[in-house]
CSV table of C-alpha atoms in Angstrom, one decimal:
chain,number,residue,atom,x,y,z
A,1,UNK,CA,-10.9,3.6,-3.3
A,2,UNK,CA,-12.7,6.6,-2.3
A,3,UNK,CA,-9.7,7.7,-0.9
A,4,UNK,CA,-7.8,7.9,-4.0
A,5,UNK,CA,-10.9,9.3,-5.9
A,6,UNK,CA,-11.3,12.7,-3.6
A,7,UNK,CA,-7.8,13.5,-4.5
A,8,UNK,CA,-6.6,16.4,-7.1
A,9,UNK,CA,-4.7,15.8,-10.2
A,10,UNK,CA,-1.7,16.8,-9.0
A,11,UNK,CA,-1.8,14.2,-6.1
A,12,UNK,CA,-2.8,11.6,-8.3
A,13,UNK,CA,-0.4,12.5,-10.8
A,14,UNK,CA,2.4,12.3,-7.2
A,15,UNK,CA,0.9,9.0,-6.4
A,16,UNK,CA,1.7,7.8,-10.1
A,17,UNK,CA,5.2,8.8,-10.0
A,18,UNK,CA,5.7,7.0,-6.4
A,19,UNK,CA,3.9,3.9,-7.9
A,20,UNK,CA,6.1,3.7,-11.0
A,21,UNK,CA,8.7,4.0,-9.0
A,22,UNK,CA,8.4,1.8,-6.3
A,23,UNK,CA,7.2,-0.9,-9.1
A,24,UNK,CA,10.2,-0.8,-11.4
A,25,UNK,CA,12.7,0.0,-9.0
A,26,UNK,CA,12.1,-1.2,-5.6
A,27,UNK,CA,14.7,-3.1,-4.7
A,28,UNK,CA,17.3,-0.4,-6.1
A,29,UNK,CA,15.7,2.1,-3.9
A,30,UNK,CA,15.1,-0.1,-0.8
A,31,UNK,CA,15.1,2.7,1.6
A,32,UNK,CA,12.9,5.2,-0.2
A,33,UNK,CA,10.5,2.5,-1.5
A,34,UNK,CA,10.2,0.9,2.3
A,35,UNK,CA,9.5,4.7,3.4
A,36,UNK,CA,7.0,5.6,0.4
A,37,UNK,CA,5.6,2.3,1.1
A,38,UNK,CA,5.2,2.5,4.8
A,39,UNK,CA,3.7,6.0,4.1
A,40,UNK,CA,1.2,4.5,1.8
A,41,UNK,CA,-0.1,1.7,3.9
A,42,UNK,CA,0.0,3.7,7.3
A,43,UNK,CA,-2.3,6.6,5.6
A,44,UNK,CA,-4.5,4.0,3.9
A,45,UNK,CA,-4.7,1.9,7.2
A,46,UNK,CA,-5.6,5.1,8.9
A,47,UNK,CA,-8.4,6.1,6.2
A,48,UNK,CA,-10.1,2.7,6.7
A,49,UNK,CA,-10.0,3.3,10.5
A,50,UNK,CA,-11.3,6.6,10.2
A,51,UNK,CA,-15.2,5.5,10.3
A,52,UNK,CA,-14.1,3.6,14.0
A,53,UNK,CA,-12.5,6.6,15.2
A,54,UNK,CA,-15.0,8.9,13.9
A,55,UNK,CA,-17.7,6.7,15.7
A,56,UNK,CA,-15.4,6.6,18.7
A,57,UNK,CA,-14.4,10.3,18.9
A,58,UNK,CA,-17.3,12.3,17.3
A,59,UNK,CA,-15.6,15.5,18.0
A,60,UNK,CA,-12.9,14.2,15.3
A,61,UNK,CA,-15.9,13.3,12.9
A,62,UNK,CA,-16.9,17.0,12.6
A,63,UNK,CA,-13.4,18.6,11.9
A,64,UNK,CA,-12.2,18.5,8.6
A,65,UNK,CA,-8.3,19.2,10.0
A,66,UNK,CA,-8.7,15.8,12.0
A,67,UNK,CA,-10.1,14.4,8.7
A,68,UNK,CA,-7.3,15.1,6.7
A,69,UNK,CA,-4.3,15.0,9.4
A,70,UNK,CA,-4.7,11.7,11.0
A,71,UNK,CA,-4.1,9.8,7.9
A,72,UNK,CA,-1.1,11.6,6.9
A,73,UNK,CA,0.5,11.4,10.5
A,74,UNK,CA,-0.4,7.5,10.5
A,75,UNK,CA,1.6,7.7,7.2
A,76,UNK,CA,4.7,9.5,8.7
A,77,UNK,CA,4.6,7.5,12.0
A,78,UNK,CA,4.5,4.2,10.2
A,79,UNK,CA,7.3,5.8,7.3
A,80,UNK,CA,9.6,6.5,9.9
A,81,UNK,CA,9.5,3.1,11.9
A,82,UNK,CA,9.5,1.3,8.0
A,83,UNK,CA,12.9,3.2,7.3
A,84,UNK,CA,15.2,1.7,10.1
A,85,UNK,CA,15.3,-1.8,9.9
A,86,UNK,CA,15.3,-3.9,6.3
A,87,UNK,CA,14.1,-7.0,7.4
A,88,UNK,CA,11.3,-5.5,9.8
A,89,UNK,CA,10.2,-3.7,6.9
A,90,UNK,CA,10.0,-6.5,4.6
A,91,UNK,CA,8.3,-8.3,7.6
A,92,UNK,CA,5.6,-5.5,8.2
A,93,UNK,CA,4.9,-4.4,4.8
A,94,UNK,CA,3.8,-8.2,4.3
A,95,UNK,CA,1.6,-7.9,7.2
A,96,UNK,CA,-0.3,-4.7,6.8
A,97,UNK,CA,-0.7,-5.7,3.2
A,98,UNK,CA,-2.5,-8.7,4.3
A,99,UNK,CA,-4.1,-6.8,7.0
A,100,UNK,CA,-5.4,-4.0,4.3
A,101,UNK,CA,-6.8,-6.9,2.2
A,102,UNK,CA,-8.8,-8.4,5.1
A,103,UNK,CA,-10.2,-5.1,5.9
A,104,UNK,CA,-11.1,-4.3,2.5
A,105,UNK,CA,-12.4,-7.7,1.5
A,106,UNK,CA,-13.7,-9.5,4.7
A,107,UNK,CA,-15.1,-6.8,6.9
A,108,UNK,CA,-13.2,-5.0,10.1
A,109,UNK,CA,-14.4,-6.9,13.0
A,110,UNK,CA,-12.2,-8.3,15.4
A,111,UNK,CA,-12.3,-12.4,14.8
A,112,UNK,CA,-11.5,-11.0,10.8
A,113,UNK,CA,-8.9,-9.0,11.8
A,114,UNK,CA,-7.3,-11.6,14.1
A,115,UNK,CA,-7.5,-14.5,11.2
A,116,UNK,CA,-5.8,-11.8,9.0
A,117,UNK,CA,-3.3,-11.3,11.5
A,118,UNK,CA,-2.3,-14.9,11.9
A,119,UNK,CA,-2.3,-15.3,8.3
A,120,UNK,CA,-0.2,-12.0,8.0
A,121,UNK,CA,2.2,-13.3,10.6
A,122,UNK,CA,2.8,-16.4,8.6
A,123,UNK,CA,3.5,-15.0,5.5
A,124,UNK,CA,5.6,-12.5,6.8
A,125,UNK,CA,7.6,-14.8,8.3
A,126,UNK,CA,8.4,-16.5,4.9
A,127,UNK,CA,9.2,-13.4,3.5
A,128,UNK,CA,11.8,-12.3,5.7
A,129,UNK,CA,13.5,-16.0,5.1
A,130,UNK,CA,13.6,-14.8,1.2
A,131,UNK,CA,14.6,-11.5,1.5
A,132,UNK,CA,15.2,-10.7,-1.7
A,133,UNK,CA,12.3,-12.1,-3.8
A,134,UNK,CA,10.3,-10.8,-0.8
A,135,UNK,CA,11.5,-7.0,-1.5
A,136,UNK,CA,10.9,-7.3,-5.2
A,137,UNK,CA,7.7,-8.7,-4.9
A,138,UNK,CA,6.6,-6.6,-2.2
A,139,UNK,CA,7.5,-3.4,-3.8
A,140,UNK,CA,6.1,-4.4,-7.1
A,141,UNK,CA,2.4,-5.0,-5.6
A,142,UNK,CA,2.5,-1.9,-3.6
A,143,UNK,CA,3.5,0.0,-6.8
A,144,UNK,CA,1.1,-1.9,-8.7
A,145,UNK,CA,-1.9,-1.1,-5.8
A,146,UNK,CA,-1.0,2.7,-6.6
A,147,UNK,CA,-0.9,2.7,-10.2
A,148,UNK,CA,-4.3,0.2,-10.1
A,149,UNK,CA,-6.1,2.6,-7.9
A,150,UNK,CA,-5.1,5.5,-10.3
A,151,UNK,CA,-6.1,4.2,-13.2
A,152,UNK,CA,-9.5,3.5,-11.1
A,153,UNK,CA,-9.6,7.0,-10.4
A,154,UNK,CA,-8.8,7.9,-13.6
A,155,UNK,CA,-10.7,5.7,-15.7
A,156,UNK,CA,-14.6,5.8,-13.6
A,157,UNK,CA,-16.4,3.8,-16.1
A,158,UNK,CA,-14.0,0.6,-15.7
A,159,UNK,CA,-15.7,-2.0,-13.7
A,160,UNK,CA,-14.2,-2.0,-10.5
A,161,UNK,CA,-15.1,-5.3,-8.8
A,162,UNK,CA,-14.7,-6.8,-12.1
A,163,UNK,CA,-11.3,-5.7,-13.0
A,164,UNK,CA,-9.1,-4.5,-9.7
A,165,UNK,CA,-7.6,-8.0,-9.3
A,166,UNK,CA,-6.4,-8.5,-12.6
A,167,UNK,CA,-5.3,-4.9,-13.1
A,168,UNK,CA,-3.4,-5.6,-9.6
A,169,UNK,CA,-1.6,-8.9,-10.7
A,170,UNK,CA,-0.8,-8.1,-14.3
A,171,UNK,CA,1.0,-4.7,-13.0
A,172,UNK,CA,2.5,-6.5,-10.2
A,173,UNK,CA,3.5,-9.5,-12.4
A,174,UNK,CA,5.5,-6.9,-15.0
A,175,UNK,CA,7.5,-4.7,-12.1
A,176,UNK,CA,8.6,-8.0,-10.2
A,177,UNK,CA,10.0,-9.2,-13.6
A,178,UNK,CA,11.7,-6.3,-14.7
A,179,UNK,CA,12.9,-6.0,-11.3
A,180,UNK,CA,14.4,-9.3,-11.0
A,181,UNK,CA,15.9,-9.2,-14.5
A,182,UNK,CA,17.6,-6.0,-13.4
A,183,UNK,CA,18.7,-6.7,-10.2
A,184,UNK,CA,20.5,-10.5,-10.7
A,185,UNK,CA,23.7,-9.2,-9.9
A,186,UNK,CA,22.8,-7.0,-6.9
A,187,UNK,CA,23.0,-8.5,-4.0
């Protein structure tokens, strides 16, 4: 949440536009959506890992250029990887979403991440077995995540702890219903 609150207005508007596109048209624009989702996942994963990196390499902590470029670099690396293979994309999106949720809500110690990785692998395998619904649900969740964070960035008086999950689930449900109803004829 801290990462998104530090963004400028134009960056938030871009984040909203990307979130809406992925939320409502994720299955139709799979390749673009995968690139965007992987970039956002890589960017946020690097943001979450920056305190650990800063402790390990103090020179990075003292340099604003590294503080800004490392998350962007992590996003670009994952985006390029995620653009290539559809099933790997779906499995990876689901796996990394589980890891991000694990780190954000349960901490970043090794046993916690290991448990999150096992759960992520199981959920990712299930997602690959059900590829179309998994793509729709994953893109809806990713778009919902982007929109939910921007809502809290704009409306700072909202209670994040109380409203985060209801907003995330409600927005994702709207996006999933929209995508399911508009992609019935697509394979």
